[in-house]
């Protein structure tokens, strides 16, 4: 591991994470449209329903009676997964160029991952929330948050394990090529 060589990049990653988190605090719905709109588009495709953008609110789907807004953007998942993937890429980076590339690669990869995870989370909530609340006599907010935590944590762990396995396999293959 290149711990000493990676320290500046770890610091940069943590700095970016903190800047993103601070930016999120002051962001409005329009600032997060890059996460909200693709998620809404995929949810609309999966459910066969459409939504309408309401300024300063988000995307409201009348048929499903859901609002995809700032709290549903998946921003926290995005920045957390960005930091995790960036650190993973740095762990196996051998050159300065690979270390520099780890930042945009992690940002782009985790952006796509966030849209997939967010869509999955919202879709599972649409399908399961009402059924579970009537079956288990639990408040929908508890079910909503529990499903969100379970899906986000599962995707983080699975993504890390799969990506690390791919990187190790690639690194081992590259030695013999």
PDB file of C-alpha atoms in Angstrom, residues 8-22 82-83 86-87:
ATOM      1  CA  UNK A   8      -2.348  14.225   0.250  1.00  0.00           C
ATOM      2  CA  UNK A   9      -5.094  12.510  -1.759  1.00  0.00           C
ATOM      3  CA  UNK A  10      -6.804  11.234   1.394  1.00  0.00           C
ATOM      4  CA  UNK A  11      -6.761  14.775   2.743  1.00  0.00           C
ATOM      5  CA  UNK A  12      -8.120  16.113  -0.557  1.00  0.00           C
ATOM      6  CA  UNK A  13     -10.872  13.472  -0.536  1.00  0.00           C
ATOM      7  CA  UNK A  14     -11.892  14.347   3.017  1.00  0.00           C
ATOM      8  CA  UNK A  15     -11.790  18.051   2.139  1.00  0.00           C
ATOM      9  CA  UNK A  16     -14.048  17.475  -0.887  1.00  0.00           C
ATOM     10  CA  UNK A  17     -16.391  15.378   1.262  1.00  0.00           C
ATOM     11  CA  UNK A  18     -16.684  18.222   3.794  1.00  0.00           C
ATOM     12  CA  UNK A  19     -17.174  20.841   1.062  1.00  0.00           C
ATOM     13  CA  UNK A  20     -19.913  18.724  -0.535  1.00  0.00           C
ATOM     14  CA  UNK A  21     -21.625  18.195   2.835  1.00  0.00           C
ATOM     15  CA  UNK A  22     -21.502  21.934   3.561  1.00  0.00           C
ATOM     16  CA  UNK A  82     -17.416   8.794  -3.387  1.00  0.00           C
ATOM     17  CA  UNK A  83     -15.081   8.877  -0.399  1.00  0.00           C
ATOM     18  CA  UNK A  86     -11.810   7.058  -3.930  1.00  0.00           C
ATOM     19  CA  UNK A  87     -10.001   5.548  -0.925  1.00  0.00           C
TER      20      UNK A  87
END
